[in-house]
Coordinates of C-alpha atoms and ligand atoms in Angstrom, one line a residue:
X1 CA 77.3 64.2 -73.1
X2 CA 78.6 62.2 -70.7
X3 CA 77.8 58.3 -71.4
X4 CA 79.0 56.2 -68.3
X5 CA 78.7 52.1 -69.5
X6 CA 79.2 51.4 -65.7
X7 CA 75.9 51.0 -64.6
X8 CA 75.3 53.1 -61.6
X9 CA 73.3 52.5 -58.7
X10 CA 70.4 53.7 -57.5
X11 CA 71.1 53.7 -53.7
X12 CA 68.4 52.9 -51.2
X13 CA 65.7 55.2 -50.2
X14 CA 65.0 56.6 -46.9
X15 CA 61.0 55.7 -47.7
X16 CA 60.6 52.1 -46.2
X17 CA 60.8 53.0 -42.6
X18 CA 59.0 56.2 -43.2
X19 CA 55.8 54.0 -45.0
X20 CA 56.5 50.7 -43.7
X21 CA 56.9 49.2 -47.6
X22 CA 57.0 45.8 -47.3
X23 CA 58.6 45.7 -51.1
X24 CA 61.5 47.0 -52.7
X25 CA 62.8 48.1 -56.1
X26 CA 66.9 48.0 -57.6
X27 CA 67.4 50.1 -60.5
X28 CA 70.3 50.3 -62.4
X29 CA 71.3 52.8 -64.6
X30 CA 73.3 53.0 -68.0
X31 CA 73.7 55.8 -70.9
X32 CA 73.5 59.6 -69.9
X33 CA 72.5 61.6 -67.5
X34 CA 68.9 62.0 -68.6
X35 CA 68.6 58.5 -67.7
X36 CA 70.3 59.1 -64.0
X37 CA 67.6 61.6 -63.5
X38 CA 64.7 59.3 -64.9
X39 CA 65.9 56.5 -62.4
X40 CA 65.1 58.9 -59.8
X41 CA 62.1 59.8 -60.7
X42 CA 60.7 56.3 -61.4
X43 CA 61.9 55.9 -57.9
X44 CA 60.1 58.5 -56.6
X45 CA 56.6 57.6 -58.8
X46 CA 57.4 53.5 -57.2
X47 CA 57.9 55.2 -53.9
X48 CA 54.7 56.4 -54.0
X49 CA 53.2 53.2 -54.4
X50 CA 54.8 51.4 -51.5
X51 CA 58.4 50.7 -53.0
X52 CA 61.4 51.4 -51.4
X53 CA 64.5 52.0 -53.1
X54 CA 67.2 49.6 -52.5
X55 CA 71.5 49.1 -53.2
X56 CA 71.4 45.4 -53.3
X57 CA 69.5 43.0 -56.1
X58 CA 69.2 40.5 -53.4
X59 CA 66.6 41.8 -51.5
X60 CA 64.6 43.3 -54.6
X61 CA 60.7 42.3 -55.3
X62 CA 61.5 44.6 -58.9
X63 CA 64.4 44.9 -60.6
X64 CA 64.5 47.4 -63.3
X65 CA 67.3 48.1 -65.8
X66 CA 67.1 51.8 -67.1
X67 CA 69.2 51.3 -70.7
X68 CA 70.9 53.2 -73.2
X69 CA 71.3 52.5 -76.6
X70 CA 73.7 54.8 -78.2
X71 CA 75.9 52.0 -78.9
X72 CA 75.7 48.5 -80.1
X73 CA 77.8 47.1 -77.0
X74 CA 75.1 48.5 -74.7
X75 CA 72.2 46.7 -75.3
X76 CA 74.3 43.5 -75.8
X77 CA 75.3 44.0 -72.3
X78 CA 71.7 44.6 -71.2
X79 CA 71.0 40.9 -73.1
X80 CA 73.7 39.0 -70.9
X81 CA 72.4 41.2 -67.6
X82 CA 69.2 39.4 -68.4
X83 CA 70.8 36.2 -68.8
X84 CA 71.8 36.4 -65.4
X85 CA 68.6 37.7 -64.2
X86 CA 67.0 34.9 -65.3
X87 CA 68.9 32.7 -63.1
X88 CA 68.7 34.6 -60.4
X89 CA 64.6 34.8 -60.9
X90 CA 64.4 30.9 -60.9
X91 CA 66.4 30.5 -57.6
X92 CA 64.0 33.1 -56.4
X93 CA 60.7 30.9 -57.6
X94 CA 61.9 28.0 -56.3
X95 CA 62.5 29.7 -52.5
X96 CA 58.8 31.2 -53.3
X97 CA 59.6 34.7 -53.9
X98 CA 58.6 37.1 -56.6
X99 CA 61.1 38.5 -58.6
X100 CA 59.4 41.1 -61.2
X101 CA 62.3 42.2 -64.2
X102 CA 61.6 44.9 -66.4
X103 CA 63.3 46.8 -68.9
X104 CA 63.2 51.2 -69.4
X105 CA 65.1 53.4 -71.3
X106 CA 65.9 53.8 -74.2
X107 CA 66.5 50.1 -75.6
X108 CA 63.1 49.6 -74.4
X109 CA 61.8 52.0 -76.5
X110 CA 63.6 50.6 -79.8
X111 CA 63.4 47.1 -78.7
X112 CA 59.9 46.7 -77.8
X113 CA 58.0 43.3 -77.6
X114 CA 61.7 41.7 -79.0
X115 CA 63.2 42.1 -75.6
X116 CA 60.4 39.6 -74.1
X117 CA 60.6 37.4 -76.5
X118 CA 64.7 37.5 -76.6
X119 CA 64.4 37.2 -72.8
X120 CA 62.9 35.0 -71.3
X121 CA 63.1 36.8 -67.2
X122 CA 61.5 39.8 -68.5
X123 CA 57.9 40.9 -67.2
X124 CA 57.9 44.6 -68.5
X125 CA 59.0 46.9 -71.1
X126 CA 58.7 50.5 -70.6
X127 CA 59.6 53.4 -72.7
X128 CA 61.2 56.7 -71.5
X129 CA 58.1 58.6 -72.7
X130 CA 55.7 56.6 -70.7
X131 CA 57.3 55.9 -67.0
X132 CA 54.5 58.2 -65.0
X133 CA 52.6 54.4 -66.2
X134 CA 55.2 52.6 -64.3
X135 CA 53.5 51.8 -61.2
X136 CA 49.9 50.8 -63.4
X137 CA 52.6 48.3 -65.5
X138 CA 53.9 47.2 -62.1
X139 CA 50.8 46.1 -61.2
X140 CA 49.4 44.3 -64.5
X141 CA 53.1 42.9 -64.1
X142 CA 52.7 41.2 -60.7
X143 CA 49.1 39.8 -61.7
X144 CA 51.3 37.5 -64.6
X145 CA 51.1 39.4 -67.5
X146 CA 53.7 40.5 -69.9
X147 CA 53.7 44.1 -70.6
X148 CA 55.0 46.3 -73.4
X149 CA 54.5 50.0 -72.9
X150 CA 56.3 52.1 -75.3
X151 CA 53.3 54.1 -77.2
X152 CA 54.3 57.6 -77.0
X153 CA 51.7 58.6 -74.4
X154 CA 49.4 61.7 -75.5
X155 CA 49.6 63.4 -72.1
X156 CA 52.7 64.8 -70.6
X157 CA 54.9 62.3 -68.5
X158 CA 56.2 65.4 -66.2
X159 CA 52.6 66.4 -65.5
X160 CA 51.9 62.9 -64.1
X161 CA 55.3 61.9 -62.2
X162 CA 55.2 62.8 -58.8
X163 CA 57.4 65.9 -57.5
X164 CA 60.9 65.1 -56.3
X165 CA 61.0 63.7 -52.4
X166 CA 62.5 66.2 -50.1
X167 CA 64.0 63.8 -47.8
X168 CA 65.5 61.6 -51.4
X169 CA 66.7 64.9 -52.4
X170 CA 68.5 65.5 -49.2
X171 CA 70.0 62.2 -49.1
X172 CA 71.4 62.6 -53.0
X173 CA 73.5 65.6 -52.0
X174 CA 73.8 69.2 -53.0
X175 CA 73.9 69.0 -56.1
X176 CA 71.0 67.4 -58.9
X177 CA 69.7 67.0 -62.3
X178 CA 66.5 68.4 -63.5
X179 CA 65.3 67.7 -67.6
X180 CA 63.7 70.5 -68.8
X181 CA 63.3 69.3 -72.3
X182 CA 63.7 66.1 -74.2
X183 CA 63.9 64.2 -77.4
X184 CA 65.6 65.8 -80.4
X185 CA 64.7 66.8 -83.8
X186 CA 67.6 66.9 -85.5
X187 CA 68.5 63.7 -86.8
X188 CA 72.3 63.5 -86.9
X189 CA 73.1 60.2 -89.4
X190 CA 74.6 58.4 -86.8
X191 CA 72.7 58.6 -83.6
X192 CA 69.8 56.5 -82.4
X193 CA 68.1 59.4 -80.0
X194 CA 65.5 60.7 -82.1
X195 CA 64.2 57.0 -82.1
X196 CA 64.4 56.3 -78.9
X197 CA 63.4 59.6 -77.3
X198 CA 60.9 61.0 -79.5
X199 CA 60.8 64.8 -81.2
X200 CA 61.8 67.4 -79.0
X201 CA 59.5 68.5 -76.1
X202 CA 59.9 71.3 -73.7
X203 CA 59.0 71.4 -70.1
X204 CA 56.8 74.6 -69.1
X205 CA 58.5 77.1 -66.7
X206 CA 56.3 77.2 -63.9
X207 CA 56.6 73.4 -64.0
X208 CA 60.9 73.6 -63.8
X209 CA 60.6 77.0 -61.8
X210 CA 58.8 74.4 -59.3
X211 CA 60.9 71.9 -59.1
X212 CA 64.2 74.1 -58.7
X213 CA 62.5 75.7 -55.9
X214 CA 61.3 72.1 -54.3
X215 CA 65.3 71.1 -54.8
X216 CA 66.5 73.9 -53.2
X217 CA 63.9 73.9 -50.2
X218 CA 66.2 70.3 -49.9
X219 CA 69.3 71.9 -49.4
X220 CA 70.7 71.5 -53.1
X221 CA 73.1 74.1 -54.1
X222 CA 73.9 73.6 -57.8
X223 CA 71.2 72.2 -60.3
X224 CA 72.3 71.2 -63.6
X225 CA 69.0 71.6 -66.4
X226 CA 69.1 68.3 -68.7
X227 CA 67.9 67.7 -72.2
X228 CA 69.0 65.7 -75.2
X229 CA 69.5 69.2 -76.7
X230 CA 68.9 71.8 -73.7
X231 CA 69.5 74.7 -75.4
X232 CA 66.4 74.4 -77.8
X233 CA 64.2 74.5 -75.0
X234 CA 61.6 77.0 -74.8
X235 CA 58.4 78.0 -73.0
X236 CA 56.1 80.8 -72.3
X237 CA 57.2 82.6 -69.4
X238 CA 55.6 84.4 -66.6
X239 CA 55.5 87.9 -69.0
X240 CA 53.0 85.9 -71.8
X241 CA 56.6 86.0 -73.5
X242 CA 58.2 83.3 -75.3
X243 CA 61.5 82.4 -73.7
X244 CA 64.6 80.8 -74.7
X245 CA 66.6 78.7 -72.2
X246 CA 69.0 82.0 -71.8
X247 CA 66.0 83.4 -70.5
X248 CA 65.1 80.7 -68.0
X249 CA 68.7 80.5 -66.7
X250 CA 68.1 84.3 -65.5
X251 CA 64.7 83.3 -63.6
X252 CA 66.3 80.4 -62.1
X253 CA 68.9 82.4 -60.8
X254 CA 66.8 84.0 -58.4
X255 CA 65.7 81.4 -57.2
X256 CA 67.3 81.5 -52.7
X257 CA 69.9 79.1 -52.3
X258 CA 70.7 77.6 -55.8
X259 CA 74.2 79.1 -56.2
X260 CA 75.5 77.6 -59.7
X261 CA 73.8 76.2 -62.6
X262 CA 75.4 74.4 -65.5
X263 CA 73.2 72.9 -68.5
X264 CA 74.0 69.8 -71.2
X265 CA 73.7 68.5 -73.8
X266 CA 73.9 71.5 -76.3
X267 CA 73.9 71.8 -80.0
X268 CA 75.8 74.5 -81.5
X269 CA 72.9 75.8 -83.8
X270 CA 70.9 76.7 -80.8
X271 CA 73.1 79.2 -79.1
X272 CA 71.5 82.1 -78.9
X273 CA 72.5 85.9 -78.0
X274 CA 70.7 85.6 -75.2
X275 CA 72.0 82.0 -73.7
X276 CA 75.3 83.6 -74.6
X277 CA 74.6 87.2 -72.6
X278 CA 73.7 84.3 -69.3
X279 CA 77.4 83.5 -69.9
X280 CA 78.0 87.1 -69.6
X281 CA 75.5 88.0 -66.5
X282 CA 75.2 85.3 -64.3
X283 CA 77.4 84.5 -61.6
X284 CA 75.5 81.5 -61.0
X285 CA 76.3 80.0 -64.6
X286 CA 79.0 78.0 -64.1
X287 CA 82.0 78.8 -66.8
X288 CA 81.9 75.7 -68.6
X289 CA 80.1 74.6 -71.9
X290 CA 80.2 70.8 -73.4
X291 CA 79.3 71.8 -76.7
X292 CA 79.7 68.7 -79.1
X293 CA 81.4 69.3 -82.9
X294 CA 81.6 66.0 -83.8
X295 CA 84.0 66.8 -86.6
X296 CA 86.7 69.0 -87.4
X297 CA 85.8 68.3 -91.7
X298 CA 83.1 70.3 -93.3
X299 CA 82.3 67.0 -95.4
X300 CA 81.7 64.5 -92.8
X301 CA 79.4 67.2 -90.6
X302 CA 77.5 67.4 -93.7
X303 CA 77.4 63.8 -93.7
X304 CA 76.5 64.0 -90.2
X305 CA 73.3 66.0 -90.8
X306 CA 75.1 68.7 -88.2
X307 CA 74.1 71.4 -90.8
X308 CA 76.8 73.6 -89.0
X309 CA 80.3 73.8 -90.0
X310 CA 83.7 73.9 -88.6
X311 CA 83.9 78.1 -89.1
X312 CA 80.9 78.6 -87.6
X313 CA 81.9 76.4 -84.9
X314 CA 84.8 78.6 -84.3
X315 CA 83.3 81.7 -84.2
X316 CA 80.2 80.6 -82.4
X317 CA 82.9 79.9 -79.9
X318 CA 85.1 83.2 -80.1
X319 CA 81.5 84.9 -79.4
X320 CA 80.9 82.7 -76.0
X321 CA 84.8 83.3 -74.8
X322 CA 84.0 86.7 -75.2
X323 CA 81.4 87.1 -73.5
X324 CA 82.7 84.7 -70.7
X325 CA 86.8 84.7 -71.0
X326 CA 87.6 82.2 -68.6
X327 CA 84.6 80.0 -69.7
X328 CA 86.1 75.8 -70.4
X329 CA 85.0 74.3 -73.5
X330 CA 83.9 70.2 -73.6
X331 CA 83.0 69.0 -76.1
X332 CA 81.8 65.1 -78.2
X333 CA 83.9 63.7 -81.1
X334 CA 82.8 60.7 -83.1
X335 CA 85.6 59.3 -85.1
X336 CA 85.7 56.6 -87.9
X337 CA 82.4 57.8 -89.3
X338 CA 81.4 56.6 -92.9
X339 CA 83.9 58.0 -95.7
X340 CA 86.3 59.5 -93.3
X341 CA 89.5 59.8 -94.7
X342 CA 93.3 60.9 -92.8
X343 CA 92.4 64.3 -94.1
X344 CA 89.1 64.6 -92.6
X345 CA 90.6 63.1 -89.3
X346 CA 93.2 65.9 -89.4
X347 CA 90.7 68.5 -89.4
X348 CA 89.2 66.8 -86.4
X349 CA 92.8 67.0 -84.7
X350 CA 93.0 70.6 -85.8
X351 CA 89.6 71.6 -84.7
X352 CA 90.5 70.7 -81.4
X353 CA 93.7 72.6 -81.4
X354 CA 91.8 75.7 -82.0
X355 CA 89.4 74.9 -79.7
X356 CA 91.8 74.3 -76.7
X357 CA 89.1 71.6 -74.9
X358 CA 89.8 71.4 -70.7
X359 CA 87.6 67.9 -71.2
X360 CA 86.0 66.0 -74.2
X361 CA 84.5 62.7 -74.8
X362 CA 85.7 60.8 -77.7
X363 CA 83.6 57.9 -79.6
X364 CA 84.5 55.1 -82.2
X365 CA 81.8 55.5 -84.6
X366 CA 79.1 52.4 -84.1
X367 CA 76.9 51.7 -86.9
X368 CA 73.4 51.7 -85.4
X369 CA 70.6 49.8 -87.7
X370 CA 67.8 52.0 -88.9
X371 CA 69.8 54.9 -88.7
X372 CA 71.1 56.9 -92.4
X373 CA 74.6 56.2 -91.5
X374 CA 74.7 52.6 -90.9
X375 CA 73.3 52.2 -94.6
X376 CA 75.9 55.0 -96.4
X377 CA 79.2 53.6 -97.8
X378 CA 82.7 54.1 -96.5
X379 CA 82.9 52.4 -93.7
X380 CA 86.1 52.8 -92.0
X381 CA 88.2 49.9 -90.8
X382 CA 88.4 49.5 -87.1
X383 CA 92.0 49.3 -87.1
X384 CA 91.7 52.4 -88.5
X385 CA 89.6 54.1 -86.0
X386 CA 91.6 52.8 -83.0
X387 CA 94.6 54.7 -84.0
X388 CA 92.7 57.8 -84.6
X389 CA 91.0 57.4 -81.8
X390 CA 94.3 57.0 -79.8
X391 CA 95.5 60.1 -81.6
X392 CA 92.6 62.2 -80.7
X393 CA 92.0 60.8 -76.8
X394 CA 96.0 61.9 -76.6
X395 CA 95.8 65.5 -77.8
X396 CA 92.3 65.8 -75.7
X397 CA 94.2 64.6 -72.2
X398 CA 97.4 66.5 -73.0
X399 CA 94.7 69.9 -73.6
X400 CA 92.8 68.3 -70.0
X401 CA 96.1 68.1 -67.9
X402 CA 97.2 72.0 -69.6
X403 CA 94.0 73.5 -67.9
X404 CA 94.2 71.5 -64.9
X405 CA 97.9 72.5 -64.4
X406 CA 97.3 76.1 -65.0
X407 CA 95.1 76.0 -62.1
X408 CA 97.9 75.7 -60.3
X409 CA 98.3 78.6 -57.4
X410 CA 95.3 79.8 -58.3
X411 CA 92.3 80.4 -56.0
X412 CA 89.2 79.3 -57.0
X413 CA 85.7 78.6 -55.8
X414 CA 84.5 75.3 -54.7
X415 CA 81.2 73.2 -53.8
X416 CA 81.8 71.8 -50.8
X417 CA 79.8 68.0 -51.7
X418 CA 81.3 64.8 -50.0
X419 CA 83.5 63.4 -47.5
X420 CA 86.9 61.9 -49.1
X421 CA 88.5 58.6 -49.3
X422 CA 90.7 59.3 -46.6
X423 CA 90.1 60.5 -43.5
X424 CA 90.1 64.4 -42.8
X425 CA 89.9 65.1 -46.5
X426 CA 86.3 66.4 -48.3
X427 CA 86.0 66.6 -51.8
X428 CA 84.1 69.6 -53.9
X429 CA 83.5 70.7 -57.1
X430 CA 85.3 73.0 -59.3
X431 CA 83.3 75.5 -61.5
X432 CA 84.8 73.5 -64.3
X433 CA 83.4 69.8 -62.8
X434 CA 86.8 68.5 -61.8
X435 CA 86.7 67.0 -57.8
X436 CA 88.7 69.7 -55.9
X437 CA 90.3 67.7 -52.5
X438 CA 90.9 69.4 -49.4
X439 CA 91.3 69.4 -46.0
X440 CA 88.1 69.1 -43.9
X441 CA 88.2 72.4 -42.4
X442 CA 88.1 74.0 -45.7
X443 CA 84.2 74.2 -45.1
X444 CA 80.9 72.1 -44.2
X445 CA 78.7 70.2 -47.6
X446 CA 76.6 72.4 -49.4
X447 CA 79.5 75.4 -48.7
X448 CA 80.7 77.4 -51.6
X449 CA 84.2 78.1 -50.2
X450 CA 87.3 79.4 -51.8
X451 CA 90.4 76.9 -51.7
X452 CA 93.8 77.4 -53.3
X453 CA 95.2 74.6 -56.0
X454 CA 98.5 73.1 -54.9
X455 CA 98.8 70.2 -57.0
X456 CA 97.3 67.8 -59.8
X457 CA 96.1 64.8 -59.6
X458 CA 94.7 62.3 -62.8
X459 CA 91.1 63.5 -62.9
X460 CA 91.3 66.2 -59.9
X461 CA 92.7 68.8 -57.5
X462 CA 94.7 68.9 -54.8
X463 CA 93.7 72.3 -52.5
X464 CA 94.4 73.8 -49.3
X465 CA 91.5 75.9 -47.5
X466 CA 92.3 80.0 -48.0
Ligands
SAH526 N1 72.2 65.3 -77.8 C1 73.5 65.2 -77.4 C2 74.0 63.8 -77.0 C3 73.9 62.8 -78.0 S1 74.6 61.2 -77.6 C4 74.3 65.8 -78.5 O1 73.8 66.2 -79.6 O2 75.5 66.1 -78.3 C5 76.1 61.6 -77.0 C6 77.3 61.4 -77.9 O3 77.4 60.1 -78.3 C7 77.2 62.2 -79.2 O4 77.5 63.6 -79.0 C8 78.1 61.5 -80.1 O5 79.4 62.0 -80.0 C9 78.1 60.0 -79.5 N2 77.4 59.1 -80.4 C10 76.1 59.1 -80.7 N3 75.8 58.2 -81.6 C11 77.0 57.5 -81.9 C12 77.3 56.5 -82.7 N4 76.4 55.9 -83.5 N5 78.6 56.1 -82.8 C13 79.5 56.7 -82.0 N6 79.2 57.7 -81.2 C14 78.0 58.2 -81.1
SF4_527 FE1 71.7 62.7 -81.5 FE2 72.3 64.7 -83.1 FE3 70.1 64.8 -81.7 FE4 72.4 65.0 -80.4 S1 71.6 66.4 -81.9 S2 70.7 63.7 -79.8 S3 73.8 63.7 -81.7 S4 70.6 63.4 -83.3
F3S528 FE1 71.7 56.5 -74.2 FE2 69.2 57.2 -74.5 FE3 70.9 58.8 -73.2 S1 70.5 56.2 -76.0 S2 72.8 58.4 -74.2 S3 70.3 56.7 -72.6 S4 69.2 59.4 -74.5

C-alpha cells in the first residue's frame, strides 16, 4: 500500500460560493489511501454543514489532521504539527478568531484522550470509524468542549456520510477512490491496523454500485475500490448470492463510462478463482496487482502471522500471470523484522527475483507498542536494516526501470488526466500507474487514447500521440 509521509492537501472546494459558507475547513492528510478518500468524505459530510474546503491553513475556522500511524515517526510528526498549531491558535485568539484543531485517523483512534492532554491546541479527537459524527463533534467543539470520539459506533459510518458531491468529484479529476471494505482481521505481528481500524467490515453492493454510478455521472473514468484488505470483501449481491470482490469487479464493469478499475491493498490468502478469472475477463481491470509478501523466509512470515508461505506465494502468482500474462506485480516488503537473519534477508532478495516486481514499497521494520512483534526477541540492529534495505530498494528499482524500459516502442493505452508541467505537454496514466507525458494533442482529460513510448524518465513515460 502506498504510504505517502508528505501530507497532502485537501484543495479547496467549489461549495462556498455555491452556499455562501461563511467558514472553512483545511485538512491534511497522511498514511494511505484509505485516508485520502476519508479526507474527502469528511469534506463532503463538513460541506454539508456550511464548510467549505480550503488549500491554505490561514484562512481555516477548522483545521483537521487526518493521521496514520503505521509508523512510530508518523505520529511524532503529528505531535510537532500540533506544536505549531498551537501557536498559530494563540495568534488567532488574540486577533479574535476561532481556530478549532482536531485530530482523525488512525492515531486518533489509538491515541484517544492522550492526544488532548499531550496537546494542548487540540479541541477534537475523532476515530476513522466514527467521522459521519464529525459535524455533531464540530459543533460540541465550537461550544468549548473537549471531545474524544473514538467508540466504534454501532451503526454503519457509510450509511450516514453523505454521498460524494458531483461538482467535488468533477473538480478532483477522472480518476477516484472508493472503500468498499475496511479494517482487517488478520493480525500480522507487526502492524498496528487491526487496532486502529477495527475487524474487517464490508460495504454492501447496492451501496458501492451507487456510488460508482454517482462518480461516473461526474465524469470519472477509472475508480480504484479501497480497503485495508480489498480482496476479502464480500456482500450479498443483487441474485440473493453471496459475492466475492471478483464478483463485484464484473458488476462494476458495466457500469457506462467507468473504463478501468484497479483495487488495493490485497492479501495473498484472499485471492480467489474468481478475483483471478476478473484478471482474465475484464478489459476494465487494469493489469496490475500490489500484492504485499512481506518476506521471502518461511520463518519470519510465520513470525509475521502471514500464515502463507513463500511457495504459495509463487504459485498463487504463476496462477494470476496465467490468467492475465502481461499483468505487473507490486508488492510491500518489511525488512529488519525480529530474528531476521542474512539468510532470511536472502530469501527476501530471492523472492523478489522470482517475482520480477515493476514497483514495490520497501519498509524498515518499526516496533509499534501493543503490537506481538514489538515484544518478541531478535531485534535487528538498524545498521543492519539500512544495508538490507539499500540492497533490497536497489534490486526493486533496477526490476522498476527493466519494465519501464521494455515499454519502450511499444504502444500502449493511456488515461488522458492532467495538464503537464510545461506547456503543450498532458500527462496520463499507464495501465501499470506510471505518468505517461505527451503532447497535448494526444487527446482531451478523461480520454483513454493510445500513445507510443519513446523514452524513460525516473518515475514516468515519455510518449508521442499514435
Ligand atoms: N493491509 C495492507 C496494508 C498494510 S500497511 C496489507 O496487508 O498489505 C502497508 C504496509 O506497511 C504493509 O504492507 C507493511 O509492509 C508496512 N508496515 C506495516 N507495519 C509496519 C511496521 N511495524 N514496520 C514496518 N513496516 C510496516
Ligand atoms: Fe496489517 Fe497484516 Fe492486516 Fe495488512 S493484513 S492491515 S499488514 S495486519
Ligand atoms: Fe496508516 Fe491507518 Fe492507513 S495506520 S496506513 S492511515 S490504515
Amino acid at each position: 500500500m502506498e504510504i505517502d509521509d508528505i501530507a497532502e492537501i485537501i484543495p479547496a472546494g467549489t461549495a462556498a460560493a455555491a452556499t455562501g459558507a461563511a467558514r472553512k475547513v483545511f485538512i491534511k492528510t497522511y498514511g494511505c489511501q484509505m485516508n485520502v478518500y476519508d479526507s474527502q468524505r469528511m469534506s463532503d459530510a463538513l460541506a454539508a454543514d456550511g464548510y467549505a474546503a480550503t488549500e491554505t491553513i490561514d484562512d481555516a475556522d477548522l483545521v483537521l489532521l487526518n493521521t496514520c500511524h503505521i509508523r512510530e515517526k508518523a505520529a511524532e510528526k503529528v505531535y510537532s504539527e500540533l506544536g505549531r498549531l498551537r501557536q498559530l491558535k494563540a495568534e488567532r485568539a488574540e486577533a479574535g478568531r476561532e481556530m478549532i484543531v482536531g485530530v482523525t485517523g488512525c492515531v486518533a483512534q489509538a491515541e484517544g484522550r492522550e492526544i488532548i492532554r499531550r496537546a494542548s491546541a487540540v479541541d477534537l479527537v475523532v476515530g476513522p470509524q466514527t467521522y459521519h459524527r464529525l459535524p455533531e463533534v464540530v459543533k460540541k467543539a465550537r461550544g468549548g468542549q473537549k471531545v474524544v470520539e473514538t467508540e466504534y459506533a454501532l451503526e454503519d459510518k457509510f450509511e450516514h456520510l453523505p454521498q460524494p458531491r458531483k461538482a467535488e468529484v468533477a473538480r478532483r479529476g477522472v480518476t477516484a477512490f472508493l472503500t468498499v471494505q475496511e479494517g482487517c482481521d488478520k493480525f500480522c505481528t507487526f502492524c498496528v491496523v487491526p487496532y486502529t481500524r477495527g475487524s474487517e467490515v464490508s460495504r454492501s453492493v447496492a451501496q458501492i454500485v451507487t456510488e460508482a454510478e454517482r462518480l461516473a455521472e461526474a465524469g470519472v473514468r477509472e475508480v480504484t475500490l479501497l480497503g485495508q484488505n480489498v480482496n476479502a470483501w464480500h456482500g450479498e449481491g443483487a441474485d440473493g448470492k453471496e459475492w466475492g470482490l471478483g464478483r463485484l469487479l464484473y458488476r462494476l464493469a458495466e457500469i457506462p463510462g467507468i473504463a478501468r478499475l484497479r483495487y488495493t491493498t490485497s492479501h495473498p490468502r484472499d485471492m480467489d478463482d474468481e478475483l483471478i478469472s476478473a484478471h482474465r475477463d475484464l478489459r476494465a481491470l487494469m493489469p496490475y496487482l500490489h500484492l504485499p509478501v512481506q518476506s521471502g523466509s518461511d520463518r519470519i512470515l510465520k513470525a509475521m502471522n502471514r500464515r502463507h508461505t513463500a511457495v504459495d506465494y509463487l504459485k498463487l502468482i504463476d496462477r494470476i500471470r496465467a490468467a492475465r500474462p502481461d499483468i505487473a506485480m507490486s508488492g510491500d516488503f518489511i525488512v529488519g523484522f525480529p530474528g531476521e537473519t542474512d539468510a532470511d534477508f536472502e530469501a527476501t532478495m530471492e523472492i523478489v527475483r522470482q517475482t520480477n516486481y515493476a514497483s514495490a514499497y520497501t519498509f524498515k521494520y518499526s516496533p509499534r507498542p501493543g503490537t506481538p512483534g514489538a515484544d518478541m526477541d531478535g531485534h535487528v540492529e538498524e545498521k543492519v536494516k539500512d544495508e538490507r534495505l539499500q540492497r533490497l530498494q536497489k534490486l526493486i528499482t533496477e526490476q522498476q526501470h527493466a519494465f519501464a524500459d521494455g515499454l519502450v516502442g511499444q504502444t500502449i493505452s493511456t488515461l488522458i488526466e492532467k495538464p503537464g508541467r510545461q506547456p503543450g505537454q498532458i500527462v496520463g496514466r499507464s495501465p501499470w500507474l506510471q505518468p505517461v507525458i505527451v503532447d497535448e494533442k494526444a487527446g482531451e482529460i478523461g480520454d483513454i487514447v493510445d500513445v507510443r513510448i519513446t523514452k524513460t524518465g525516473t518515475n514516468s513515460l515519455f510518449a508521442e500521440a499514435v
